[in-house]
Short mmCIF file of C-alpha atoms (C1' of nucleotides) in Angstrom, two decimals:
data_model
loop_
_atom_site.label_atom_id
_atom_site.label_comp_id
_atom_site.label_asym_id
_atom_site.label_seq_id
_atom_site.Cartn_x
_atom_site.Cartn_y
_atom_site.Cartn_z
CA MET A 1 -5.96 -4.36 19.54
CA SER A 2 -2.36 -4.63 20.62
CA MET A 3 0.84 -5.79 19.03
CA GLN A 4 0.58 -9.11 20.81
CA ASP A 5 -2.91 -10.33 19.95
CA THR A 6 -2.69 -9.59 16.23
CA ALA A 7 -0.45 -11.53 13.89
CA SER A 8 2.59 -9.30 13.42
CA SER A 9 2.09 -7.56 10.10
CA GLY A 10 5.29 -5.54 10.02
CA VAL A 11 3.28 -2.34 10.20
CA ALA A 12 3.28 -0.19 13.32
CA LEU A 13 -0.06 0.23 15.05
CA TRP A 14 0.06 3.99 14.72
CA ARG A 15 0.42 3.54 10.97
CA LEU A 16 -2.73 1.46 10.84
CA VAL A 17 -4.60 4.14 12.76
CA ALA A 18 -3.22 6.84 10.47
CA ASP A 19 -4.21 4.83 7.39
CA GLY A 20 -7.67 4.31 8.80
CA ILE A 21 -8.19 8.01 9.39
CA GLU A 22 -6.79 8.83 5.97
CA ARG A 23 -9.16 6.36 4.37
CA GLY A 24 -12.02 8.00 6.22
CA ILE A 25 -10.98 11.30 4.69
CA ALA A 26 -10.59 9.73 1.24
CA ASP A 27 -14.05 8.16 1.14
CA GLY A 28 -15.80 11.21 2.50
CA ARG A 29 -16.58 10.22 6.09
CA PHE A 30 -14.52 13.26 7.07
CA ALA A 31 -14.69 16.17 4.64
CA ALA A 32 -12.13 18.96 4.29
CA GLY A 33 -12.51 21.33 7.23
CA ASP A 34 -14.30 18.79 9.41
CA ARG A 35 -13.24 18.20 12.97
CA LEU A 36 -12.04 14.67 13.67
CA PRO A 37 -13.23 12.80 16.77
CA GLY A 38 -11.15 13.50 19.90
CA GLU A 39 -7.98 11.55 20.54
CA MET A 40 -9.62 9.54 23.31
CA GLU A 41 -12.54 8.62 21.08
CA ILE A 42 -10.26 7.55 18.22
CA ALA A 43 -8.23 5.53 20.71
CA GLU A 44 -11.39 3.70 21.78
CA THR A 45 -12.60 2.95 18.25
CA TYR A 46 -9.22 1.50 17.28
CA ARG A 47 -8.69 -0.03 20.73
CA VAL A 48 -5.26 1.55 21.18
CA ASN A 49 -3.60 3.88 23.62
CA ARG A 50 -4.09 7.59 23.21
CA HIS A 51 -0.35 8.02 22.64
CA THR A 52 -0.60 5.73 19.65
CA VAL A 53 -3.37 7.89 18.22
CA ARG A 54 -1.22 10.97 18.81
CA ARG A 55 1.59 9.35 16.84
CA ALA A 56 -0.82 8.70 13.99
CA LEU A 57 -2.18 12.24 14.01
CA ALA A 58 1.34 13.67 14.18
CA ALA A 59 2.26 11.73 11.04
CA LEU A 60 -0.85 12.96 9.24
CA ALA A 61 -0.19 16.51 10.39
CA GLU A 62 3.38 16.39 9.10
CA ARG A 63 2.07 15.40 5.69
CA GLY A 64 -0.39 18.28 5.74
CA ILE A 65 -3.48 16.08 5.82
CA VAL A 66 -4.76 17.24 9.20
CA ARG A 67 -4.05 20.16 11.52
CA ALA A 68 -4.28 20.00 15.32
CA GLU A 69 -5.56 22.93 17.35
CA ARG A 70 -4.78 22.81 21.00
CA GLY A 71 -7.81 22.78 23.25
CA SER A 72 -10.16 22.53 20.32
CA GLY A 73 -9.60 19.53 18.09
CA THR A 74 -7.96 18.17 14.97
CA TYR A 75 -9.17 19.26 11.55
CA VAL A 76 -9.02 17.90 8.01
CA GLU A 77 -7.36 19.64 5.08
CA ALA A 78 -6.82 17.60 1.88
CA GLN A 79 -8.24 16.38 -1.43
CA LYS A 80 -7.26 14.15 -4.34
CA LEU A 81 -6.49 14.92 -7.98
CA ALA A 82 -8.98 13.32 -10.40
CA TYR A 83 -7.00 11.70 -13.21
CA PRO A 84 -8.94 10.51 -16.29
CA LEU A 85 -7.51 7.45 -18.02
CA ARG A 86 -7.68 6.76 -21.74
CA SER A 87 -8.14 10.36 -22.73
CA ARG A 88 -5.59 12.32 -24.70
CA THR A 89 -5.74 15.08 -22.16
CA ARG A 90 -2.30 16.19 -21.13
CA PHE A 91 -1.15 16.14 -17.55
CA SER A 92 -0.99 19.92 -17.49
CA GLU A 93 -4.63 20.15 -18.57
CA ILE A 94 -5.78 17.64 -15.95
CA VAL A 95 -4.03 19.54 -13.22
CA GLY A 96 -5.11 22.90 -14.54
CA ALA A 97 -8.73 21.77 -14.64
CA GLY A 98 -8.51 21.21 -10.89
CA GLY A 99 -7.35 24.80 -10.41
CA ARG A 100 -3.83 23.72 -9.56
CA GLU A 101 -0.44 24.59 -10.97
CA PRO A 102 1.16 21.82 -13.05
CA HIS A 103 4.89 21.29 -13.17
CA GLY A 104 7.14 18.62 -14.58
CA ARG A 105 10.80 17.95 -15.04
CA MET A 106 13.25 15.29 -16.06
CA ILE A 107 15.12 13.57 -13.27
CA GLU A 108 17.64 11.71 -15.38
CA THR A 109 18.12 9.94 -18.67
CA SER A 110 20.41 7.15 -19.81
CA GLU A 111 21.09 4.67 -22.55
CA ASP A 112 19.85 1.19 -21.84
CA VAL A 113 19.33 -2.12 -23.63
CA ALA A 114 16.01 -3.86 -24.03
CA THR A 115 15.18 -6.73 -21.72
CA ARG A 116 13.04 -9.47 -23.23
CA GLU A 117 10.01 -7.85 -21.64
CA LEU A 118 10.74 -4.34 -22.91
CA ALA A 119 11.61 -5.62 -26.37
CA ARG A 120 8.26 -7.36 -26.58
CA GLU A 121 6.40 -4.21 -25.53
CA LEU A 122 8.20 -2.05 -28.06
CA GLY A 123 8.31 -4.59 -30.88
CA LEU A 124 12.12 -4.63 -30.87
CA LYS A 125 14.73 -7.34 -30.42
CA THR A 126 16.10 -8.20 -27.00
CA GLY A 127 19.23 -6.14 -26.42
CA ALA A 128 18.17 -3.32 -28.76
CA PRO A 129 19.46 0.11 -27.66
CA LEU A 130 16.94 2.17 -25.72
CA VAL A 131 16.66 5.63 -24.24
CA ARG A 132 15.41 5.62 -20.68
CA ILE A 133 13.86 8.81 -19.27
CA GLU A 134 13.03 9.24 -15.63
CA ALA A 135 10.60 12.12 -15.02
CA ILE A 136 8.42 13.57 -12.30
CA ARG A 137 5.14 15.50 -12.40
CA LEU A 138 3.76 17.77 -9.72
CA ALA A 139 0.57 19.69 -8.97
CA ASP A 140 0.98 22.76 -6.77
CA ARG A 141 4.44 21.50 -5.79
CA ALA A 142 2.98 18.20 -4.55
CA PRO A 143 4.60 15.32 -6.46
CA ILE A 144 1.91 13.28 -8.24
CA CYS A 145 3.87 10.65 -10.12
CA VAL A 146 7.28 9.52 -11.27
CA SER A 147 7.56 7.63 -14.51
CA THR A 148 10.17 5.69 -16.39
CA THR A 149 9.84 5.91 -20.15
CA TRP A 150 11.62 3.74 -22.67
CA LEU A 151 11.88 4.27 -26.40
CA SER A 152 14.09 3.04 -29.21
CA ALA A 153 17.44 4.82 -29.34
CA GLU A 154 17.61 4.09 -33.07
CA HIS A 155 14.35 5.77 -33.95
CA PHE A 156 14.61 8.54 -31.36
CA PRO A 157 18.31 9.46 -30.97
CA GLY A 158 18.91 12.02 -28.25
CA ALA A 159 15.34 11.75 -26.99
CA GLY A 160 16.46 12.43 -23.43
CA THR A 161 17.90 15.82 -24.32
CA VAL A 162 14.83 16.78 -26.34
CA PHE A 163 12.52 15.79 -23.51
CA ALA A 164 14.57 17.69 -20.95
CA ALA A 165 14.24 20.82 -23.10
CA THR A 166 10.55 20.52 -24.02
CA ARG A 167 9.39 18.90 -20.75
CA SER A 168 6.64 17.26 -22.74
CA MET A 169 6.31 13.82 -24.21
CA THR A 170 4.02 15.09 -26.95
CA LYS A 171 6.42 17.84 -28.01
CA MET A 172 9.32 15.44 -27.90
CA LEU A 173 7.56 13.07 -30.29
CA GLU A 174 6.63 15.99 -32.54
CA HIS A 175 10.34 16.73 -32.80
CA TYR A 176 10.73 13.33 -34.48
CA GLY A 177 7.80 13.90 -36.81
CA ILE A 178 5.17 12.07 -34.76
CA ARG A 179 2.03 14.17 -34.87
CA ASP A 180 -0.41 11.90 -33.19
CA TYR A 181 -0.44 8.73 -31.18
CA ARG A 182 -2.88 6.66 -29.16
CA ARG A 183 -2.82 4.67 -25.97
CA GLY A 184 -2.32 0.91 -26.30
CA ALA A 185 -2.87 -1.57 -23.52
CA THR A 186 -2.76 -0.15 -19.99
CA ARG A 187 -2.06 -2.27 -16.96
CA ILE A 188 -2.87 -1.01 -13.47
CA THR A 189 -1.93 -2.45 -10.14
CA ALA A 190 -1.00 -1.25 -6.69
CA GLY A 191 2.07 -1.70 -4.56
CA ILE A 192 4.18 -0.21 -1.84
CA VAL A 193 6.55 2.64 -2.61
CA ASP A 194 10.27 1.80 -2.66
CA ALA A 195 12.96 3.96 -1.12
CA THR A 196 13.92 5.80 -4.34
CA ASP A 197 10.37 6.70 -5.31
CA ALA A 198 9.50 7.57 -1.71
CA ALA A 199 12.15 10.28 -1.78
CA ARG A 200 11.05 11.56 -5.19
CA LEU A 201 7.34 11.56 -4.35
CA ASP A 202 7.95 12.92 -0.88
CA LEU A 203 6.15 9.95 0.64
CA PRO A 204 6.91 8.06 3.85
CA LEU A 205 8.08 4.50 3.28
CA GLY A 206 5.33 1.91 3.15
CA ARG A 207 2.69 4.08 1.46
CA PRO A 208 0.59 2.65 -1.35
CA ILE A 209 1.22 3.61 -4.96
CA LEU A 210 -0.73 3.08 -8.14
CA VAL A 211 1.47 1.44 -10.77
CA VAL A 212 0.54 2.03 -14.39
CA ASP A 213 2.26 0.28 -17.28
CA ALA A 214 1.26 1.63 -20.65
CA THR A 215 2.45 1.64 -24.23
CA ASP A 216 1.69 4.38 -26.74
CA LEU A 217 1.24 3.40 -30.38
CA ASP A 218 1.40 5.42 -33.60
CA LEU A 219 -1.69 5.57 -35.79
CA GLU A 220 -0.68 2.34 -37.52
CA GLY A 221 -0.51 0.51 -34.20
CA LYS A 222 3.28 0.39 -34.04
CA PRO A 223 4.68 0.86 -30.50
CA LEU A 224 6.42 4.18 -29.89
CA VAL A 225 7.13 4.42 -26.17
CA THR A 226 6.42 2.30 -23.13
CA LYS A 227 6.06 3.79 -19.67
CA HIS A 228 6.15 2.56 -16.11
CA SER A 229 4.51 5.19 -13.86
CA ARG A 230 4.14 5.24 -10.10
CA PHE A 231 1.43 7.53 -8.66
CA ALA A 232 1.14 8.59 -5.02
CA ALA A 233 -2.17 6.87 -4.28
CA GLU A 234 -3.08 9.36 -1.60
CA ARG A 235 -2.97 12.27 -4.03
CA VAL A 236 -4.74 10.90 -7.07
CA GLU A 237 -7.69 8.83 -8.23
CA PHE A 238 -8.11 7.38 -11.72
CA LEU A 239 -11.31 7.79 -13.65
CA VAL A 240 -12.12 5.20 -16.29
CA GLU A 241 -14.62 6.88 -18.59
CA PRO A 242 -17.50 4.94 -20.09
CA MET B 1 19.61 1.52 5.80
CA SER B 2 18.69 1.13 9.42
CA MET B 3 15.77 2.15 11.58
CA GLN B 4 17.80 5.07 12.89
CA ASP B 5 18.96 6.87 9.76
CA THR B 6 15.65 6.76 7.90
CA ALA B 7 12.67 8.85 8.99
CA SER B 8 10.56 6.36 10.86
CA SER B 9 7.82 5.25 8.51
CA GLY B 10 5.88 2.95 10.80
CA VAL B 11 6.69 0.02 8.55
CA ALA B 12 9.11 -2.66 9.71
CA LEU B 13 12.30 -2.99 7.71
CA TRP B 14 11.62 -6.62 6.90
CA ARG B 15 8.31 -5.55 5.40
CA LEU B 16 10.07 -3.13 3.09
CA VAL B 17 12.42 -5.88 1.98
CA ALA B 18 9.53 -8.31 1.47
CA ASP B 19 7.63 -5.69 -0.53
CA GLY B 20 10.70 -5.01 -2.63
CA ILE B 21 11.15 -8.67 -3.48
CA GLU B 22 7.46 -9.04 -4.19
CA ARG B 23 7.61 -6.07 -6.50
CA GLY B 24 10.54 -7.69 -8.28
CA ILE B 25 8.38 -10.75 -8.83
CA ALA B 26 5.42 -8.65 -9.94
CA ASP B 27 7.30 -6.70 -12.60
CA GLY B 28 9.12 -9.71 -13.98
CA ARG B 29 12.64 -9.26 -12.63
CA PHE B 30 12.12 -12.65 -10.98
CA ALA B 31 9.91 -15.05 -12.91
CA ALA B 32 8.01 -18.02 -11.47
CA GLY B 33 10.50 -20.81 -10.75
CA ASP B 34 13.49 -18.47 -10.68
CA ARG B 35 16.00 -18.64 -7.87
CA LEU B 36 16.25 -15.43 -5.83
CA PRO B 37 19.65 -13.99 -4.91
CA GLY B 38 21.15 -15.44 -1.71
CA GLU B 39 20.17 -14.04 1.66
CA MET B 40 23.53 -12.33 2.06
CA GLU B 41 23.26 -10.70 -1.35
CA ILE B 42 19.73 -9.46 -0.66
CA ALA B 43 20.93 -8.15 2.71
CA GLU B 44 23.64 -6.16 0.95
CA THR B 45 21.37 -4.70 -1.70
CA TYR B 46 18.89 -3.51 0.91
CA ARG B 47 21.66 -2.65 3.42
CA VAL B 48 20.09 -4.68 6.20
CA ASN B 49 21.07 -7.58 8.37
CA ARG B 50 20.70 -11.09 7.03
CA HIS B 51 18.21 -11.88 9.80
CA THR B 52 15.99 -9.11 8.53
CA VAL B 53 16.07 -10.64 5.06
CA ARG B 54 15.18 -14.00 6.56
CA ARG B 55 12.18 -12.43 8.26
CA ALA B 56 11.08 -11.00 4.92
CA LEU B 57 11.51 -14.31 3.10
CA ALA B 58 9.68 -16.16 5.87
CA ALA B 59 6.72 -13.83 5.44
CA LEU B 60 6.73 -14.35 1.66
CA ALA B 61 7.04 -18.11 2.12
CA GLU B 62 4.09 -18.19 4.48
CA ARG B 63 1.99 -16.45 1.86
CA GLY B 64 3.06 -19.01 -0.74
CA ILE B 65 4.97 -16.52 -2.86
CA VAL B 66 8.43 -18.08 -2.45
CA ARG B 67 9.77 -21.41 -1.26
CA ALA B 68 13.14 -21.86 0.51
CA GLU B 69 15.32 -24.91 -0.13
CA ARG B 70 18.04 -25.48 2.38
CA GLY B 71 21.52 -25.50 0.94
CA SER B 72 20.26 -24.46 -2.44
CA GLY B 73 18.31 -21.23 -2.49
CA THR B 74 14.91 -19.58 -2.42
CA TYR B 75 12.58 -19.92 -5.37
CA VAL B 76 9.61 -18.01 -6.75
CA GLU B 77 6.12 -19.45 -7.16
CA ALA B 78 3.30 -16.98 -7.93
CA GLN B 79 1.45 -15.01 -10.57
CA LYS B 80 -1.31 -12.43 -10.77
CA LEU B 81 -4.84 -12.64 -12.14
CA ALA B 82 -5.34 -10.39 -15.19
CA TYR B 83 -8.58 -8.49 -14.74
CA PRO B 84 -9.94 -6.59 -17.76
CA LEU B 85 -11.85 -3.41 -16.94
CA ARG B 86 -14.75 -2.06 -18.93
CA SER B 87 -15.61 -5.42 -20.45
CA ARG B 88 -18.87 -7.25 -19.79
CA THR B 89 -16.96 -10.42 -19.04
CA ARG B 90 -18.11 -11.99 -15.81
CA PHE B 91 -15.77 -12.65 -12.97
CA SER B 92 -16.17 -16.41 -13.46
CA GLU B 93 -15.08 -16.08 -17.09
CA ILE B 94 -12.06 -13.97 -16.22
CA VAL B 95 -10.94 -16.47 -13.65
CA GLY B 96 -11.76 -19.46 -15.84
CA ALA B 97 -9.74 -17.99 -18.70
CA GLY B 98 -6.70 -18.12 -16.42
CA GLY B 99 -7.29 -21.82 -15.84
CA ARG B 100 -8.43 -21.24 -12.28
CA GLU B 101 -11.55 -22.17 -10.37
CA PRO B 102 -13.88 -19.23 -9.65
CA HIS B 103 -15.98 -19.02 -6.55
CA GLY B 104 -18.11 -16.37 -4.94
CA ARG B 105 -20.49 -15.99 -2.05
CA MET B 106 -22.40 -13.42 -0.10
CA ILE B 107 -20.99 -12.40 3.26
CA GLU B 108 -23.94 -10.45 4.54
CA THR B 109 -26.78 -8.20 3.47
CA SER B 110 -28.73 -5.49 5.23
CA GLU B 111 -31.13 -2.63 4.76
CA ASP B 112 -29.53 0.78 4.71
CA VAL B 113 -30.42 4.36 3.92
CA ALA B 114 -28.73 6.45 1.26
CA THR B 115 -26.10 8.94 2.31
CA ARG B 116 -25.89 12.08 0.21
CA GLU B 117 -23.04 10.51 -1.73
CA LEU B 118 -24.84 7.21 -2.41
CA ALA B 119 -28.06 8.99 -3.32
CA ARG B 120 -26.18 11.04 -5.91
CA GLU B 121 -24.60 7.94 -7.43
CA LEU B 122 -27.91 6.10 -7.66
CA GLY B 123 -30.07 9.04 -8.65
CA LEU B 124 -32.17 8.76 -5.49
CA LYS B 125 -32.97 11.08 -2.63
CA THR B 126 -30.86 11.22 0.50
CA GLY B 127 -32.31 8.81 3.02
CA ALA B 128 -33.91 6.56 0.40
CA PRO B 129 -34.03 2.87 1.47
CA LEU B 130 -31.20 0.75 0.08
CA VAL B 131 -30.15 -2.88 0.04
CA ARG B 132 -26.51 -3.36 0.93
CA ILE B 133 -24.80 -6.58 -0.15
CA GLU B 134 -21.35 -7.56 1.04
CA ALA B 135 -19.77 -10.26 -1.15
CA ILE B 136 -16.45 -11.94 -1.77
CA ARG B 137 -14.93 -13.51 -4.88
CA LEU B 138 -12.16 -16.09 -5.01
CA ALA B 139 -9.98 -17.80 -7.60
CA ASP B 140 -8.68 -21.22 -6.63
CA ARG B 141 -9.62 -20.50 -3.03
CA ALA B 142 -7.49 -17.34 -3.01
CA PRO B 143 -9.69 -14.34 -2.16
CA ILE B 144 -9.49 -11.77 -4.97
CA CYS B 145 -11.87 -9.05 -3.88
CA VAL B 146 -14.58 -8.06 -1.45
CA SER B 147 -17.23 -5.66 -2.61
CA THR B 148 -20.07 -3.68 -1.12
CA THR B 149 -23.01 -3.22 -3.46
CA TRP B 150 -25.88 -0.81 -2.93
CA LEU B 151 -29.16 -0.71 -4.83
CA SER B 152 -32.59 0.76 -4.30
CA ALA B 153 -34.74 -1.28 -1.91
CA GLU B 154 -37.83 0.06 -3.64
CA HIS B 155 -36.90 -1.11 -7.11
CA PHE B 156 -35.19 -4.30 -5.99
CA PRO B 157 -37.01 -5.61 -2.91
CA GLY B 158 -35.32 -8.65 -1.37
CA ALA B 159 -32.27 -8.26 -3.60
CA GLY B 160 -30.02 -9.67 -0.88
CA THR B 161 -31.88 -12.96 -0.77
CA VAL B 162 -31.91 -13.26 -4.54
CA PHE B 163 -28.20 -12.56 -4.77
CA ALA B 164 -27.42 -15.06 -2.02
CA ALA B 165 -29.28 -17.70 -4.00
CA THR B 166 -27.98 -16.92 -7.51
CA ARG B 167 -24.49 -15.81 -6.43
CA SER B 168 -24.44 -13.60 -9.49
CA MET B 169 -25.15 -9.92 -9.95
CA THR B 170 -26.25 -10.49 -13.54
CA LYS B 171 -28.73 -13.21 -12.60
CA MET B 172 -30.02 -11.16 -9.70
CA LEU B 173 -30.78 -8.24 -12.03
CA GLU B 174 -32.41 -10.63 -14.53
CA HIS B 175 -34.76 -11.66 -11.73
CA TYR B 176 -36.03 -8.08 -11.71
CA GLY B 177 -36.39 -7.97 -15.47
CA ILE B 178 -33.08 -6.25 -16.23
CA ARG B 179 -31.64 -7.99 -19.25
CA ASP B 180 -28.65 -5.85 -19.96
CA TYR B 181 -26.68 -3.09 -18.36
CA ARG B 182 -23.47 -1.20 -18.92
CA ARG B 183 -20.70 0.19 -16.82
CA GLY B 184 -20.88 3.87 -15.92
CA ALA B 185 -18.04 5.90 -14.45
CA THR B 186 -15.33 3.91 -12.71
CA ARG B 187 -13.02 5.39 -10.12
CA ILE B 188 -9.80 3.63 -9.17
CA THR B 189 -7.42 4.35 -6.37
CA ALA B 190 -5.21 2.46 -3.97
CA GLY B 191 -5.06 2.23 -0.22
CA ILE B 192 -4.10 0.08 2.70
CA VAL B 193 -6.32 -2.80 3.76
CA ASP B 194 -8.29 -2.31 6.97
CA ALA B 195 -8.73 -4.98 9.65
CA THR B 196 -12.09 -6.28 8.41
CA ASP B 197 -11.06 -6.64 4.79
CA ALA B 198 -7.68 -8.07 5.81
CA ALA B 199 -9.45 -10.96 7.49
CA ARG B 200 -11.80 -11.51 4.55
CA LEU B 201 -9.07 -11.29 1.92
CA ASP B 202 -6.64 -13.32 3.99
CA LEU B 203 -4.10 -10.50 3.81
CA PRO B 204 -1.66 -9.32 6.46
CA LEU B 205 -2.40 -5.85 7.79
CA GLY B 206 -0.75 -3.04 5.88
CA ARG B 207 -0.94 -4.61 2.41
CA PRO B 208 -2.00 -2.47 -0.54
CA ILE B 209 -5.45 -2.82 -2.09
CA LEU B 210 -6.96 -1.55 -5.29
CA VAL B 211 -10.18 0.33 -4.57
CA VAL B 212 -12.72 0.47 -7.37
CA ASP B 213 -15.91 2.53 -7.18
CA ALA B 214 -18.27 1.87 -10.06
CA THR B 215 -21.89 2.37 -11.00
CA ASP B 216 -23.79 0.18 -13.45
CA LEU B 217 -26.46 1.81 -15.62
CA ASP B 218 -29.36 0.40 -17.56
CA LEU B 219 -29.49 0.94 -21.32
CA GLU B 220 -31.16 4.31 -20.84
CA GLY B 221 -28.36 5.50 -18.59
CA LYS B 222 -30.31 5.22 -15.36
CA PRO B 223 -28.22 4.02 -12.38
CA LEU B 224 -28.98 0.49 -11.19
CA VAL B 225 -26.35 -0.46 -8.66
CA THR B 226 -23.23 1.14 -7.24
CA LYS B 227 -20.31 -0.87 -5.93
CA HIS B 228 -17.30 -0.28 -3.73
CA SER B 229 -14.79 -3.09 -4.36
CA ARG B 230 -11.47 -3.78 -2.68
CA PHE B 231 -9.00 -6.02 -4.57
CA ALA B 232 -5.93 -7.68 -3.08
CA ALA B 233 -3.33 -5.82 -5.13
CA GLU B 234 -0.86 -8.65 -4.91
CA ARG B 235 -3.23 -11.07 -6.63
CA VAL B 236 -4.64 -9.02 -9.47
CA GLU B 237 -3.78 -6.50 -12.17
CA PHE B 238 -6.29 -4.40 -14.09
CA LEU B 239 -6.17 -4.17 -17.85
CA VAL B 240 -7.64 -1.09 -19.47
CA GLU B 241 -8.32 -2.09 -23.04
CA PRO B 242 -7.79 0.35 -25.87
"C1'" DT C 1 35.61 -36.55 -1.69
"C1'" DC C 2 35.97 -31.84 -0.82
"C1'" DA C 3 35.37 -26.92 -0.87
"C1'" DA C 4 32.36 -23.26 -1.50
"C1'" DG C 5 27.99 -21.55 -1.01
"C1'" DT C 6 23.46 -22.04 0.66
"C1'" DT C 7 19.58 -22.03 4.34
"C1'" DG C 8 18.51 -23.02 9.46
"C1'" DT C 9 19.20 -21.92 14.37
"C1'" DC C 10 21.13 -20.35 18.33
"C1'" DT C 11 22.87 -16.18 21.68
"C1'" DA C 12 23.17 -11.14 22.77
"C1'" DG C 13 22.73 -6.04 22.85
"C1'" DT C 14 20.46 -1.66 21.38
"C1'" DA C 15 16.68 1.01 19.58
"C1'" DT C 16 11.86 1.52 18.73
"C1'" DC C 17 6.89 0.53 19.62
"C1'" DA C 18 2.97 0.43 22.55
"C1'" DT C 19 0.99 0.90 26.96
"C1'" DA C 20 -0.05 3.42 31.33
"C1'" DG C 21 -0.64 7.35 34.27
"C1'" DA C 22 -0.33 12.12 35.47
"C1'" DC C 23 -0.56 16.85 34.69
"C1'" DA C 24 -0.02 21.33 32.03
"C1'" DA C 25 -1.91 24.50 28.50
"C1'" DC C 26 -5.55 25.84 25.99
"C1'" DT C 27 -10.56 26.39 23.94
"C1'" DT C 28 -15.33 26.44 24.25
"C1'" DG C 29 -19.93 27.11 26.11
"C1'" DG C 30 -22.64 28.24 29.87
"C1'" DC D 1 -15.25 33.24 35.65
"C1'" DC D 2 -15.70 28.39 35.67
"C1'" DA D 3 -16.17 23.62 34.34
"C1'" DA D 4 -15.72 20.35 30.88
"C1'" DG D 5 -13.27 18.85 27.13
"C1'" DT D 6 -9.50 19.31 24.18
"C1'" DT D 7 -4.36 18.88 22.69
"C1'" DG D 8 0.66 18.99 24.49
"C1'" DT D 9 4.36 16.98 27.31
"C1'" DC D 10 6.59 14.41 30.72
"C1'" DT D 11 8.05 9.67 33.12
"C1'" DA D 12 8.13 4.76 33.17
"C1'" DT D 13 7.78 -0.28 31.72
"C1'" DG D 14 7.44 -4.44 28.89
"C1'" DA D 15 7.35 -6.33 24.19
"C1'" DT D 16 9.11 -6.26 19.56
"C1'" DA D 17 12.45 -5.08 15.73
"C1'" DC D 18 17.06 -4.85 14.08
"C1'" DT D 19 21.75 -5.72 14.31
"C1'" DA D 20 25.85 -8.73 15.20
"C1'" DG D 21 28.38 -12.96 15.40
"C1'" DA D 22 28.89 -17.86 15.36
"C1'" DC D 23 28.00 -22.39 13.91
"C1'" DA D 24 25.12 -26.40 12.15
"C1'" DA D 25 22.86 -28.76 8.21
"C1'" DC D 26 22.50 -29.23 3.60
"C1'" DT D 27 23.34 -28.79 -1.78
"C1'" DT D 28 26.04 -28.20 -5.67
"C1'" DG D 29 29.84 -28.55 -8.78
"C1'" DA D 30 34.60 -29.46 -9.49
#
DNA sequence: TCAAGTTGTCTAGTATCATAGACAACTTGG
DNA sequence: CCAAGTTGTCTATGATACTAGACAACTTGA
C-alpha cells in the first residue's frame, strides 16, 4: 500500500498502521507484555516502509501503549476499563472495581438556554434557562470521559456550584431533595474527537470516541438531567448486561 | 490551526474539518435540508484556509452527506439508522421501521478452530471445530455493518450453507431446532475501520466504527453463537432501552 | 439592474508524508 | 566471542497537504 494507489482518506499511513496494531492489542491478538513482530515484519504485513512503521510505533509508545527495547523488540503495555451500562453503579465504583484510582472534577459551568432539542429531552420549553456543567472523569490519572450535563436552572438553581463542591452528580441531586433516579433512553454512537475534547482527554486528533447521550428520570419518569458524554474509545469498553 | 502548531496527529486537516461538520449534522446543529455556513465562515471557525474547507466539503459531498449549490450554499442531506440494542427485533424490522429497504448476504464462510477466547465465549474447548460466517447487512444499499459469527461445527454442521440460503440467523438456528434464544453479554467499543472492512462498508479509511461483541444463548443459558460486528458509525446509532 | 455574497477554478510556495538505502548501537542465543 | 536479528539515526527524493491570492460563474435580494 502507498499513498498513491489508495484513495486518499485524509489519514496518514503511519496512523493506519498504528490503529491496526492498537486494534490487535484491543482484541487480544497481542496481550499485555507480549512482544510485537519486528519492524520489518510489520512493514511487510502492511506493505509500507519500515520508517512508516517506526512512526506508528513511536506514536503508540508516546501514548504509553507499547515500549520499544533496542536490540530486542517492542512490547505491549495497556488494557481497557470495563464500563457497565444501565447499572446504577457510580463511576468511582466501576473504576475502583478495576483496581484503579478514580478521580473527577468540574471543568466549567455556565447558564444556557434550551435549544428545541434540549427542551424536548428535559420536558421544558425552548429557551428555558438551563445550567450547563462540563466535567471530566479519570482513572489512574488517565482521562476516561468528558461530559456535558444540562439541567433546569429553575428547578436546580446554583447546580454548578453544588456539583463543583460535591464532585458527584448523585450528591448534587440529593442536595435538591432527589433521593433516587433511573436511566431513561440512552443513545450510543461513535465519532472522531474534536480539538477541545482531544486536549481534555489527552488524545491525539483523529482518535475515535464513544458518544453517549442519556437522560436521567426521577421515579415518576420526569426528566431531571440530560448528558452528552464523550469517552476515549481506546480506554474503555461498554458492557450491556442481559 | 495549522499543521505546524498542532502536534501532528496523522490526520489531514481537511479530515478534521469534515469530521467536525459531520458531527454537527449528527448532533442536530445542522438538520437535513439546512444550509451550512459559507466556506469562508467555516474556514474562520476552524482557522484553516478556504481550500482546506473545500476539500472537506468535497469529501462530504462525495459520500452524499452534503450537496453544494453554486452561488447559493452547501446543504445537508443525511440521517442515521436508529438501532435498538437488547431487543429481539430483527435487522430487517429495524430497517423497515425507518422506511428503508433491508438487505443482507453472506460474504464467505469457513471452518475454523476455537481460540482460547472463542472457546470461553462458546463454552467449548480450545481447538474445537467452529463454523465462521462473514456477513454484511445493508439499508437502502448503504452498508450498515459487517459481522463475523462463530458457532460450533459439531452442533451446527453445514451452518454456513444454511445461512447462505436463508440469509437469516434466526431461520438458520430454526433449521437446527432452536426456536428461541436470547442475548447474553454485549460488549461495545469504538475503533477505526481497517482496510478490509472499509472496502466492505464502503467507507474511507480512518472512519470510526462501532464494534459490538455479543453472544446469544439458548433459553437454558447455554451459548449458541458469538458475533463480532463492525458498524459504520456514521450510519447508525444504538439505542439502549430502559 | 445591480451589488453583495456564494461556489468553482486557476497559479504558487512551503511543510509534511512516504519511500529508499545505509549504517550504528544494542540484545540474544549459540 | 560471534553471528544474526533487533531498534536507533542519518541522508535523500518525490508526492501530497496546506496556505495564499486572484478571478470567474452563479444566486439572491434590494
